[in-house]
Amino acid sequence: MAPNQLKALYEDLLRSFNARPSDLKRCGVLLNQLKMGLIQAGLLVPQGENNLEDLVISRDILEIGAFWSIRTQDVPSFDRYFSQLQTFYTDYSSVLPPSKREYPIRGLNLIRLLTQNRIADFHTTLESLPLRADAISDNPYISHPVNLERWLMEGSYSKVWNAREEAPAEEYKFFVDSLMGTIRNEIASCEEAAYESLPLKDAATLLFFTTQSDLLMFAQQRGWEVNLAASTISFARKGEEQMEIPKQKLIAASLAYARELEQIV
Amino acid sequence: MADVEMKPADSKSKTGDTKGSEKKEEAPKPKPSPVSEIKSNIALIERAVSTLEPRFTHRVLRTLTALRKRIDSTVLRNAIEGVYIKDTPEKKTLLSWIPEASANEQAMEIDSTSAPAKGVAQPSEPVAEGEIYLRLLILHHLQTSPETYPEAIKLAHETVEKMQKLNRRSMDPIAAKIWFAVERAYELGGELAEVRPLFLAAQRTASLRHDDETQASLINRLLRNYVHYSLYDQADKLVSKTTFPTSASNPQFARYHYYLGRIKAVQLNYSEAHTNLQHAIRRAPPAKTAPGFYQAVHKFFIVVELLMGEIPERGLFRHPVLEKALSAYFEIVKAVRTGSLSQFQTTLTKHAAQFEADKTYTLIVRLRQNVIKTGIRRLSLSYSRISLRDICVKLHLDSEEDAEYIVGKAIRDGVIEGRIVHEKGWMECGTQKGGYGPEVSDVFSRRIGFCLELHNESIKAMRYPLNAHRKELAAAEGAREREKELAKGIQDGEIDEDDMSPDF
């Protein structure tokens, strides 16, 4: 593909992306064509010395692709775009001018890890951010997921619930729903352990349900006993698990000791 | 951080595992002058090469740290002059790397080197290993002053090339040290990231050649490189794709465990991080020899222990080497122990700069939830029933709603035993579990396992000098011979019974 053709496509992409509302379908088509072009030009995964301007443009294209994937709710595609962008963010960070979309995208990636409950990956990614630890709180895009994680770990679920409206960018809201699903399951498992029974009304507030039917559906999924007459939910106690003596383990351990002792003596 | 780590790196090489065997060979002498020491070291290296005994090389390398501090340009020059009798190209290149001596060094030369310079005469050309060893010394010398850093990098490159061209197994222990010097050269030159491909390639070759020592050294170099740039993902992948050679020396193992511990801690795998850091502490040389490493490991160790919900021992903070370095951590521990969020927050902001420098800041931030958990546990121990409002006030939480969720989570996670009565708005605390159960036997068997392993490993580590039993055999033979003669003598009546010693 000729360079000027690529350029025309890129400008077309910019136009359709910046239009309000964005022309998502057209973006998708253009992105596919552009990616082919980038591969031909050897810019998708750049190696060695490249023209600076070309690099900036390919980074732009990939960034738009990442946002586009979120808007079309395609998380695996976002994942791909993000790993392609990594090259630009880490290896070329000293050459390229910083992108204003970098931190929003990094933040989105963090939230994605959070919603998928990949906490270990979340922390690894956080550590490798090119930010000083105390600068994190000043960066709205990063501090949002960081705060969410902290509240989730502490158990301050209501704060997470309240923070869902404070997303620093439009795209963050896409993850809110799945995050809420994660939280609800967390809360539900806490309730099973911590309560014997709960009034329906309180359970609904605790789980952030607005209607009773939603709650009843959820209760059914988790296998809770709902007593509609007294309007309470009672949680089946898992019961004090019978403590069993791990016979096999004990025998195996004793035999191993005997063998070792024999070797020593 | 960088410098703290480097110091122990070398001093650690002092603790080898072959101490017993060489004691009788090497009588403790008063400190020889650096030049003669270098020369005798080269002689030792030659012996190592000719007898195929890497033990001698190890002994030479063990003195590296002490020696490194005492060398300067003149010492090096004299040593090279003494080692190379004839003018060879090797000698010239070596000499060309040594920077011109300054005036005061010239003065020093007279008292330190003149006398013993003629002591050990080297009849022939030294082996290639000797040359590499000299290069190692020059490298270390170049790294002492900032002006020669670029030169150090150049020399490092040349040496590495030479080493790879020679490809001799007897050089492996020295090669491992060279790689360390290469890394240091790059770090001082501020180009640590660029050396990575070089290390990776060398690591591949080393593992193909079963060059365990170089491999161990290189894995540590790479891990350090990754961790320095916070590339924990790559570091983790490296660890999973390589196997650390089991025959590596203790200092290498200590470092390896230290880096593993750091990686695991970032990945929230605290129990494994804890074991790794503990291994690092156990394998590390005594605190006085390598204080930097000791302190760095303990910093992470304490934070990880806190993250696991345990409180480090008080005695640790009174250790003479650690007391000062760990003062900030001590305050954090106090805050966590009392479960006071506000105290924790103020300590954190107060020492933020230090934690940042130690790279423990993000780990310490994670402690927040532990502070809350400890607080809840304390409350559950002291009250049989407490209202959520009181919990909220005592732990400085923002709202009662939060308190309910937090307590619920604590119950689920098994931090406390109890339940919440929502209608009344209080928490009822259950009784603590007894101290008997499968966990106890698990811990017990883990400890026994450790002791047994220690025993087996110490047996494996014992060394017997070659052919030593022959001597004993000969001695026994001789004794039997004498006995026979004696018996014969008695029979013949030549020796009187009284002549014999009473214990015969």
PDB file of N, CA, C and O in Angstrom, chain A residues 119-120 123-124 127-128 132-133 150 152-159 186 189-190 193-196 198-199 202 206 208 237 249 257 260 264, chain B residues 230 232-233 266-268 356 361-362 365-366 368-369 372 398 401-402 404-406 408-409 411-412 419-420 422-423 438 442 445 448 452 455-456:
ATOM      1  N   ILE A 119      -5.815  -9.893  40.127  1.00  0.00           N
ATOM      2  CA  ILE A 119      -5.208  -8.905  41.016  1.00  0.00           C
ATOM      3  C   ILE A 119      -3.690  -8.924  40.919  1.00  0.00           C
ATOM      4  O   ILE A 119      -3.037  -7.883  40.958  1.00  0.00           O
ATOM      5  N   ALA A 120      -3.122 -10.122  40.796  1.00  0.00           N
ATOM      6  CA  ALA A 120      -1.656 -10.204  40.729  1.00  0.00           C
ATOM      7  C   ALA A 120      -1.144  -9.469  39.498  1.00  0.00           C
ATOM      8  O   ALA A 120      -0.196  -8.685  39.575  1.00  0.00           O
ATOM      9  N   HIS A 123      -1.266  -5.720  39.945  1.00  0.00           N
ATOM     10  CA  HIS A 123      -0.157  -5.110  40.693  1.00  0.00           C
ATOM     11  C   HIS A 123       1.133  -5.102  39.894  1.00  0.00           C
ATOM     12  O   HIS A 123       1.907  -4.154  39.979  1.00  0.00           O
ATOM     13  N   THR A 124       1.342  -6.159  39.134  1.00  0.00           N
ATOM     14  CA  THR A 124       2.560  -6.185  38.313  1.00  0.00           C
ATOM     15  C   THR A 124       2.534  -5.045  37.308  1.00  0.00           C
ATOM     16  O   THR A 124       3.527  -4.357  37.099  1.00  0.00           O
ATOM     17  N   GLU A 127       3.171  -1.763  39.012  1.00  0.00           N
ATOM     18  CA  GLU A 127       4.573  -1.542  39.363  1.00  0.00           C
ATOM     19  C   GLU A 127       5.380  -1.084  38.152  1.00  0.00           C
ATOM     20  O   GLU A 127       6.321  -0.321  38.282  1.00  0.00           O
ATOM     21  N   SER A 128       5.006  -1.591  36.990  1.00  0.00           N
ATOM     22  CA  SER A 128       5.832  -1.274  35.826  1.00  0.00           C
ATOM     23  C   SER A 128       5.417   0.038  35.164  1.00  0.00           C
ATOM     24  O   SER A 128       5.973   0.399  34.135  1.00  0.00           O
ATOM     25  N   ARG A 132       6.216   7.763  39.271  1.00  0.00           N
ATOM     26  CA  ARG A 132       6.645   7.641  40.664  1.00  0.00           C
ATOM     27  C   ARG A 132       5.432   7.280  41.504  1.00  0.00           C
ATOM     28  O   ARG A 132       4.301   7.653  41.181  1.00  0.00           O
ATOM     29  N   ALA A 133       5.689   6.521  42.582  1.00  0.00           N
ATOM     30  CA  ALA A 133       4.556   5.995  43.339  1.00  0.00           C
ATOM     31  C   ALA A 133       3.672   7.110  43.890  1.00  0.00           C
ATOM     32  O   ALA A 133       2.458   6.963  43.990  1.00  0.00           O
ATOM     33  N   ARG A 150      -8.085  -0.702  45.969  1.00  0.00           N
ATOM     34  CA  ARG A 150      -7.884  -0.595  47.412  1.00  0.00           C
ATOM     35  C   ARG A 150      -9.206  -0.827  48.141  1.00  0.00           C
ATOM     36  O   ARG A 150      -9.278  -1.569  49.115  1.00  0.00           O
ATOM     37  N   LEU A 152     -11.822  -2.399  47.056  1.00  0.00           N
ATOM     38  CA  LEU A 152     -12.257  -3.783  46.897  1.00  0.00           C
ATOM     39  C   LEU A 152     -11.563  -4.675  47.911  1.00  0.00           C
ATOM     40  O   LEU A 152     -12.162  -5.549  48.527  1.00  0.00           O
ATOM     41  N   MET A 153     -10.261  -4.443  48.086  1.00  0.00           N
ATOM     42  CA  MET A 153      -9.493  -5.294  48.985  1.00  0.00           C
ATOM     43  C   MET A 153      -9.900  -5.070  50.427  1.00  0.00           C
ATOM     44  O   MET A 153      -9.941  -5.991  51.227  1.00  0.00           O
ATOM     45  N   GLU A 154     -10.183  -3.811  50.766  1.00  0.00           N
ATOM     46  CA  GLU A 154     -10.588  -3.502  52.136  1.00  0.00           C
ATOM     47  C   GLU A 154     -11.968  -4.052  52.423  1.00  0.00           C
ATOM     48  O   GLU A 154     -12.271  -4.457  53.534  1.00  0.00           O
ATOM     49  N   GLY A 155     -12.807  -4.015  51.400  1.00  0.00           N
ATOM     50  CA  GLY A 155     -14.199  -4.388  51.587  1.00  0.00           C
ATOM     51  C   GLY A 155     -15.113  -3.176  51.642  1.00  0.00           C
ATOM     52  O   GLY A 155     -16.274  -3.303  52.015  1.00  0.00           O
ATOM     53  N   SER A 156     -14.610  -2.006  51.298  1.00  0.00           N
ATOM     54  CA  SER A 156     -15.490  -0.824  51.295  1.00  0.00           C
ATOM     55  C   SER A 156     -16.264  -0.801  49.977  1.00  0.00           C
ATOM     56  O   SER A 156     -16.040   0.049  49.126  1.00  0.00           O
ATOM     57  N   TYR A 157     -17.200  -1.738  49.871  1.00  0.00           N
ATOM     58  CA  TYR A 157     -17.872  -1.887  48.578  1.00  0.00           C
ATOM     59  C   TYR A 157     -18.752  -0.696  48.226  1.00  0.00           C
ATOM     60  O   TYR A 157     -18.947  -0.385  47.057  1.00  0.00           O
ATOM     61  N   SER A 158     -19.268  -0.034  49.257  1.00  0.00           N
ATOM     62  CA  SER A 158     -20.159   1.090  48.941  1.00  0.00           C
ATOM     63  C   SER A 158     -19.367   2.208  48.264  1.00  0.00           C
ATOM     64  O   SER A 158     -19.897   2.929  47.419  1.00  0.00           O
ATOM     65  N   LYS A 159     -18.098   2.324  48.614  1.00  0.00           N
ATOM     66  CA  LYS A 159     -17.281   3.358  47.969  1.00  0.00           C
ATOM     67  C   LYS A 159     -17.087   3.024  46.492  1.00  0.00           C
ATOM     68  O   LYS A 159     -17.116   3.906  45.642  1.00  0.00           O
ATOM     69  N   GLU A 186     -18.824 -10.888  45.352  1.00  0.00           N
ATOM     70  CA  GLU A 186     -17.988 -10.762  46.553  1.00  0.00           C
ATOM     71  C   GLU A 186     -18.866 -10.559  47.780  1.00  0.00           C
ATOM     72  O   GLU A 186     -18.715 -11.241  48.788  1.00  0.00           O
ATOM     73  N   SER A 189     -20.806 -13.593  48.842  1.00  0.00           N
ATOM     74  CA  SER A 189     -20.058 -14.630  49.557  1.00  0.00           C
ATOM     75  C   SER A 189     -19.756 -14.179  50.979  1.00  0.00           C
ATOM     76  O   SER A 189     -19.691 -14.992  51.896  1.00  0.00           O
ATOM     77  N   CYS A 190     -19.558 -12.850  51.161  1.00  0.00           N
ATOM     78  CA  CYS A 190     -19.355 -12.338  52.519  1.00  0.00           C
ATOM     79  C   CYS A 190     -20.612 -12.551  53.341  1.00  0.00           C
ATOM     80  O   CYS A 190     -20.552 -12.969  54.498  1.00  0.00           O
ATOM     81  N   ALA A 193     -21.221 -15.908  54.746  1.00  0.00           N
ATOM     82  CA  ALA A 193     -20.404 -16.278  55.898  1.00  0.00           C
ATOM     83  C   ALA A 193     -20.802 -15.497  57.146  1.00  0.00           C
ATOM     84  O   ALA A 193     -20.707 -15.992  58.260  1.00  0.00           O
ATOM     85  N   ALA A 194     -21.231 -14.270  56.960  1.00  0.00           N
ATOM     86  CA  ALA A 194     -21.340 -13.379  58.105  1.00  0.00           C
ATOM     87  C   ALA A 194     -22.749 -13.322  58.701  1.00  0.00           C
ATOM     88  O   ALA A 194     -22.912 -12.902  59.840  1.00  0.00           O
ATOM     89  N   TYR A 195     -23.765 -13.695  57.955  1.00  0.00           N
ATOM     90  CA  TYR A 195     -25.119 -13.557  58.485  1.00  0.00           C
ATOM     91  C   TYR A 195     -25.792 -14.915  58.541  1.00  0.00           C
ATOM     92  O   TYR A 195     -25.476 -15.816  57.771  1.00  0.00           O
ATOM     93  N   GLU A 196     -26.756 -15.000  59.485  1.00  0.00           N
ATOM     94  CA  GLU A 196     -27.610 -16.181  59.475  1.00  0.00           C
ATOM     95  C   GLU A 196     -28.789 -15.925  58.570  1.00  0.00           C
ATOM     96  O   GLU A 196     -29.163 -16.743  57.749  1.00  0.00           O
ATOM     97  N   LEU A 198     -31.191 -12.440  56.691  1.00  0.00           N
ATOM     98  CA  LEU A 198     -31.264 -11.009  56.413  1.00  0.00           C
ATOM     99  C   LEU A 198     -32.667 -10.677  55.938  1.00  0.00           C
ATOM    100  O   LEU A 198     -33.247 -11.451  55.174  1.00  0.00           O
ATOM    101  N   PRO A 199     -33.219  -9.542  56.354  1.00  0.00           N
ATOM    102  CA  PRO A 199     -34.485  -9.104  55.765  1.00  0.00           C
ATOM    103  C   PRO A 199     -34.275  -8.809  54.281  1.00  0.00           C
ATOM    104  O   PRO A 199     -33.208  -8.305  53.891  1.00  0.00           O
ATOM    105  N   ASP A 202     -33.119  -5.216  53.400  1.00  0.00           N
ATOM    106  CA  ASP A 202     -31.719  -4.895  53.694  1.00  0.00           C
ATOM    107  C   ASP A 202     -30.764  -5.598  52.730  1.00  0.00           C
ATOM    108  O   ASP A 202     -29.756  -5.035  52.310  1.00  0.00           O
ATOM    109  N   LEU A 206     -27.888  -3.903  50.536  1.00  0.00           N
ATOM    110  CA  LEU A 206     -26.500  -4.338  50.641  1.00  0.00           C
ATOM    111  C   LEU A 206     -25.942  -4.741  49.284  1.00  0.00           C
ATOM    112  O   LEU A 206     -24.781  -4.517  48.989  1.00  0.00           O
ATOM    113  N   PHE A 208     -27.021  -3.630  46.416  1.00  0.00           N
ATOM    114  CA  PHE A 208     -27.279  -2.547  45.457  1.00  0.00           C
ATOM    115  C   PHE A 208     -28.332  -2.927  44.417  1.00  0.00           C
ATOM    116  O   PHE A 208     -28.195  -2.586  43.248  1.00  0.00           O
ATOM    117  N   ARG A 237     -26.088 -22.540  56.225  1.00  0.00           N
ATOM    118  CA  ARG A 237     -24.741 -22.616  56.812  1.00  0.00           C
ATOM    119  C   ARG A 237     -24.031 -23.805  56.217  1.00  0.00           C
ATOM    120  O   ARG A 237     -24.614 -24.870  56.058  1.00  0.00           O
ATOM    121  N   LYS A 249      -1.985 -38.924  55.104  1.00  0.00           N
ATOM    122  CA  LYS A 249      -0.871 -37.994  55.155  1.00  0.00           C
ATOM    123  C   LYS A 249       0.039 -38.323  56.334  1.00  0.00           C
ATOM    124  O   LYS A 249       1.272 -38.316  56.215  1.00  0.00           O
ATOM    125  N   TYR A 257       9.754 -40.301  57.676  1.00  0.00           N
ATOM    126  CA  TYR A 257      10.698 -40.060  58.780  1.00  0.00           C
ATOM    127  C   TYR A 257      11.512 -41.306  59.054  1.00  0.00           C
ATOM    128  O   TYR A 257      12.727 -41.259  59.255  1.00  0.00           O
ATOM    129  N   GLU A 260      14.197 -41.803  56.525  1.00  0.00           N
ATOM    130  CA  GLU A 260      15.305 -40.863  56.682  1.00  0.00           C
ATOM    131  C   GLU A 260      16.160 -41.247  57.883  1.00  0.00           C
ATOM    132  O   GLU A 260      17.380 -41.201  57.823  1.00  0.00           O
ATOM    133  N   ILE A 264      20.203 -42.110  58.391  1.00  0.00           N
ATOM    134  CA  ILE A 264      21.140 -41.398  59.269  1.00  0.00           C
ATOM    135  C   ILE A 264      21.856 -42.395  60.181  1.00  0.00           C
ATOM    136  O   ILE A 264      23.071 -42.364  60.351  1.00  0.00           O
TER     137      ILE A 264
ATOM    138  N   SER B 230      11.637  -2.293  36.973  1.00  0.00           N
ATOM    139  CA  SER B 230      10.276  -2.706  37.356  1.00  0.00           C
ATOM    140  C   SER B 230       9.587  -3.543  36.297  1.00  0.00           C
ATOM    141  O   SER B 230       8.379  -3.489  36.138  1.00  0.00           O
ATOM    142  N   TYR B 232       8.527  -6.573  36.083  1.00  0.00           N
ATOM    143  CA  TYR B 232       8.319  -7.811  36.832  1.00  0.00           C
ATOM    144  C   TYR B 232       7.773  -8.926  35.956  1.00  0.00           C
ATOM    145  O   TYR B 232       8.017 -10.097  36.209  1.00  0.00           O
ATOM    146  N   ASP B 233       7.014  -8.524  34.950  1.00  0.00           N
ATOM    147  CA  ASP B 233       6.453  -9.523  34.047  1.00  0.00           C
ATOM    148  C   ASP B 233       7.560 -10.321  33.373  1.00  0.00           C
ATOM    149  O   ASP B 233       7.562 -11.554  33.384  1.00  0.00           O
ATOM    150  N   VAL B 266       5.431  -8.695  44.641  1.00  0.00           N
ATOM    151  CA  VAL B 266       4.666  -7.819  43.764  1.00  0.00           C
ATOM    152  C   VAL B 266       3.433  -8.552  43.249  1.00  0.00           C
ATOM    153  O   VAL B 266       2.365  -7.970  43.103  1.00  0.00           O
ATOM    154  N   GLN B 267       3.576  -9.851  43.026  1.00  0.00           N
ATOM    155  CA  GLN B 267       2.444 -10.622  42.498  1.00  0.00           C
ATOM    156  C   GLN B 267       1.479 -11.083  43.578  1.00  0.00           C
ATOM    157  O   GLN B 267       0.654 -11.962  43.337  1.00  0.00           O
ATOM    158  N   LEU B 268       1.615 -10.557  44.750  1.00  0.00           N
ATOM    159  CA  LEU B 268       0.759 -10.873  45.901  1.00  0.00           C
ATOM    160  C   LEU B 268       0.900 -12.299  46.396  1.00  0.00           C
ATOM    161  O   LEU B 268       0.060 -12.791  47.122  1.00  0.00           O
ATOM    162  N   GLU B 356      10.128   4.968  48.903  1.00  0.00           N
ATOM    163  CA  GLU B 356      10.211   5.079  47.444  1.00  0.00           C
ATOM    164  C   GLU B 356      11.591   4.633  46.969  1.00  0.00           C
ATOM    165  O   GLU B 356      11.729   3.876  46.014  1.00  0.00           O
ATOM    166  N   TYR B 361       7.471   1.173  48.533  1.00  0.00           N
ATOM    167  CA  TYR B 361       6.329   2.055  48.772  1.00  0.00           C
ATOM    168  C   TYR B 361       5.017   1.379  48.399  1.00  0.00           C
ATOM    169  O   TYR B 361       4.071   1.337  49.192  1.00  0.00           O
ATOM    170  N   THR B 362       4.966   0.835  47.165  1.00  0.00           N
ATOM    171  CA  THR B 362       3.694   0.259  46.716  1.00  0.00           C
ATOM    172  C   THR B 362       3.293  -0.931  47.577  1.00  0.00           C
ATOM    173  O   THR B 362       2.111  -1.177  47.796  1.00  0.00           O
ATOM    174  N   VAL B 365       1.828   0.497  50.778  1.00  0.00           N
ATOM    175  CA  VAL B 365       0.477   1.023  50.594  1.00  0.00           C
ATOM    176  C   VAL B 365      -0.554  -0.097  50.708  1.00  0.00           C
ATOM    177  O   VAL B 365      -1.644   0.088  51.236  1.00  0.00           O
ATOM    178  N   ARG B 366      -0.150  -1.286  50.242  1.00  0.00           N
ATOM    179  CA  ARG B 366      -1.082  -2.408  50.305  1.00  0.00           C
ATOM    180  C   ARG B 366      -1.381  -2.823  51.738  1.00  0.00           C
ATOM    181  O   ARG B 366      -2.310  -3.586  51.989  1.00  0.00           O
ATOM    182  N   ARG B 368      -2.552  -1.181  54.044  1.00  0.00           N
ATOM    183  CA  ARG B 368      -3.719  -0.507  54.604  1.00  0.00           C
ATOM    184  C   ARG B 368      -4.782  -1.506  55.047  1.00  0.00           C
ATOM    185  O   ARG B 368      -5.315  -1.419  56.158  1.00  0.00           O
ATOM    186  N   GLN B 369      -5.069  -2.456  54.177  1.00  0.00           N
ATOM    187  CA  GLN B 369      -6.138  -3.392  54.536  1.00  0.00           C
ATOM    188  C   GLN B 369      -5.734  -4.277  55.709  1.00  0.00           C
ATOM    189  O   GLN B 369      -6.572  -4.695  56.490  1.00  0.00           O
ATOM    190  N   ILE B 372      -6.483  -2.499  58.899  1.00  0.00           N
ATOM    191  CA  ILE B 372      -7.896  -2.619  59.264  1.00  0.00           C
ATOM    192  C   ILE B 372      -8.178  -4.004  59.836  1.00  0.00           C
ATOM    193  O   ILE B 372      -8.843  -4.148  60.867  1.00  0.00           O
ATOM    194  N   ASP B 398     -15.042   5.439  57.374  1.00  0.00           N
ATOM    195  CA  ASP B 398     -15.833   6.569  56.920  1.00  0.00           C
ATOM    196  C   ASP B 398     -17.314   6.438  57.245  1.00  0.00           C
ATOM    197  O   ASP B 398     -17.977   7.414  57.553  1.00  0.00           O
ATOM    198  N   GLU B 401     -21.868   1.859  56.995  1.00  0.00           N
ATOM    199  CA  GLU B 401     -22.121   0.957  55.868  1.00  0.00           C
ATOM    200  C   GLU B 401     -20.829   0.226  55.500  1.00  0.00           C
ATOM    201  O   GLU B 401     -20.806  -0.991  55.337  1.00  0.00           O
ATOM    202  N   ASP B 402     -19.760   1.039  55.384  1.00  0.00           N
ATOM    203  CA  ASP B 402     -18.460   0.460  55.069  1.00  0.00           C
ATOM    204  C   ASP B 402     -18.071  -0.562  56.116  1.00  0.00           C
ATOM    205  O   ASP B 402     -17.588  -1.646  55.794  1.00  0.00           O
ATOM    206  N   GLU B 404     -19.830  -2.400  57.917  1.00  0.00           N
ATOM    207  CA  GLU B 404     -20.541  -3.670  57.795  1.00  0.00           C
ATOM    208  C   GLU B 404     -19.905  -4.551  56.724  1.00  0.00           C
ATOM    209  O   GLU B 404     -19.664  -5.733  56.939  1.00  0.00           O
ATOM    210  N   TYR B 405     -19.616  -3.927  55.591  1.00  0.00           N
ATOM    211  CA  TYR B 405     -18.984  -4.697  54.514  1.00  0.00           C
ATOM    212  C   TYR B 405     -17.613  -5.221  54.950  1.00  0.00           C
ATOM    213  O   TYR B 405     -17.248  -6.366  54.669  1.00  0.00           O
ATOM    214  N   ILE B 406     -16.872  -4.341  55.600  1.00  0.00           N
ATOM    215  CA  ILE B 406     -15.503  -4.726  55.969  1.00  0.00           C
ATOM    216  C   ILE B 406     -15.517  -5.879  56.959  1.00  0.00           C
ATOM    217  O   ILE B 406     -14.756  -6.850  56.829  1.00  0.00           O
ATOM    218  N   GLY B 408     -17.890  -8.027  57.310  1.00  0.00           N
ATOM    219  CA  GLY B 408     -18.356  -9.202  56.579  1.00  0.00           C
ATOM    220  C   GLY B 408     -17.216  -9.874  55.837  1.00  0.00           C
ATOM    221  O   GLY B 408     -17.050 -11.088  55.870  1.00  0.00           O
ATOM    222  N   LYS B 409     -16.382  -9.049  55.209  1.00  0.00           N
ATOM    223  CA  LYS B 409     -15.253  -9.588  54.458  1.00  0.00           C
ATOM    224  C   LYS B 409     -14.258 -10.272  55.390  1.00  0.00           C
ATOM    225  O   LYS B 409     -13.727 -11.339  55.076  1.00  0.00           O
ATOM    226  N   ILE B 411     -14.888 -11.691  58.172  1.00  0.00           N
ATOM    227  CA  ILE B 411     -15.418 -12.987  58.606  1.00  0.00           C
ATOM    228  C   ILE B 411     -15.227 -14.021  57.500  1.00  0.00           C
ATOM    229  O   ILE B 411     -14.800 -15.147  57.744  1.00  0.00           O
ATOM    230  N   ARG B 412     -15.505 -13.590  56.273  1.00  0.00           N
ATOM    231  CA  ARG B 412     -15.376 -14.545  55.178  1.00  0.00           C
ATOM    232  C   ARG B 412     -13.930 -14.985  54.996  1.00  0.00           C
ATOM    233  O   ARG B 412     -13.636 -16.142  54.726  1.00  0.00           O
ATOM    234  N   ARG B 419     -20.348 -13.297  63.750  1.00  0.00           N
ATOM    235  CA  ARG B 419     -21.387 -13.006  62.769  1.00  0.00           C
ATOM    236  C   ARG B 419     -21.970 -11.628  63.018  1.00  0.00           C
ATOM    237  O   ARG B 419     -21.842 -11.073  64.105  1.00  0.00           O
ATOM    238  N   ILE B 420     -22.620 -11.122  61.974  1.00  0.00           N
ATOM    239  CA  ILE B 420     -23.235  -9.809  62.097  1.00  0.00           C
ATOM    240  C   ILE B 420     -24.732  -9.998  62.281  1.00  0.00           C
ATOM    241  O   ILE B 420     -25.342 -10.831  61.600  1.00  0.00           O
ATOM    242  N   HIS B 422     -27.739  -8.004  61.603  1.00  0.00           N
ATOM    243  CA  HIS B 422     -28.015  -6.775  60.861  1.00  0.00           C
ATOM    244  C   HIS B 422     -29.101  -5.942  61.528  1.00  0.00           C
ATOM    245  O   HIS B 422     -28.970  -4.717  61.641  1.00  0.00           O
ATOM    246  N   GLU B 423     -30.158  -6.614  62.016  1.00  0.00           N
ATOM    247  CA  GLU B 423     -31.293  -5.851  62.577  1.00  0.00           C
ATOM    248  C   GLU B 423     -30.854  -5.015  63.760  1.00  0.00           C
ATOM    249  O   GLU B 423     -31.328  -3.898  63.970  1.00  0.00           O
ATOM    250  N   PRO B 438      -5.035 -30.175  61.914  1.00  0.00           N
ATOM    251  CA  PRO B 438      -4.108 -30.582  60.855  1.00  0.00           C
ATOM    252  C   PRO B 438      -3.026 -29.533  60.578  1.00  0.00           C
ATOM    253  O   PRO B 438      -1.924 -29.880  60.178  1.00  0.00           O
ATOM    254  N   ASP B 442       0.972 -29.996  60.001  1.00  0.00           N
ATOM    255  CA  ASP B 442       1.577 -29.512  58.763  1.00  0.00           C
ATOM    256  C   ASP B 442       2.842 -28.720  59.054  1.00  0.00           C
ATOM    257  O   ASP B 442       3.891 -28.947  58.453  1.00  0.00           O
ATOM    258  N   SER B 445       5.570 -31.009  60.278  1.00  0.00           N
ATOM    259  CA  SER B 445       6.242 -31.830  59.265  1.00  0.00           C
ATOM    260  C   SER B 445       7.088 -30.953  58.353  1.00  0.00           C
ATOM    261  O   SER B 445       8.116 -31.386  57.851  1.00  0.00           O
ATOM    262  N   ILE B 448      10.350 -30.505  60.265  1.00  0.00           N
ATOM    263  CA  ILE B 448      11.168 -31.721  60.227  1.00  0.00           C
ATOM    264  C   ILE B 448      11.789 -31.884  58.849  1.00  0.00           C
ATOM    265  O   ILE B 448      12.971 -32.221  58.715  1.00  0.00           O
ATOM    266  N   LEU B 452      15.732 -32.324  57.994  1.00  0.00           N
ATOM    267  CA  LEU B 452      16.263 -33.483  57.293  1.00  0.00           C
ATOM    268  C   LEU B 452      17.027 -33.056  56.046  1.00  0.00           C
ATOM    269  O   LEU B 452      18.103 -33.583  55.758  1.00  0.00           O
ATOM    270  N   HIS B 455      20.341 -31.718  56.963  1.00  0.00           N
ATOM    271  CA  HIS B 455      21.261 -32.793  57.300  1.00  0.00           C
ATOM    272  C   HIS B 455      21.810 -33.440  56.025  1.00  0.00           C
ATOM    273  O   HIS B 455      23.018 -33.612  55.879  1.00  0.00           O
ATOM    274  N   ASN B 456      20.901 -33.767  55.118  1.00  0.00           N
ATOM    275  CA  ASN B 456      21.336 -34.431  53.890  1.00  0.00           C
ATOM    276  C   ASN B 456      22.270 -33.542  53.081  1.00  0.00           C
ATOM    277  O   ASN B 456      23.247 -34.014  52.514  1.00  0.00           O
TER     278      ASN B 456
END
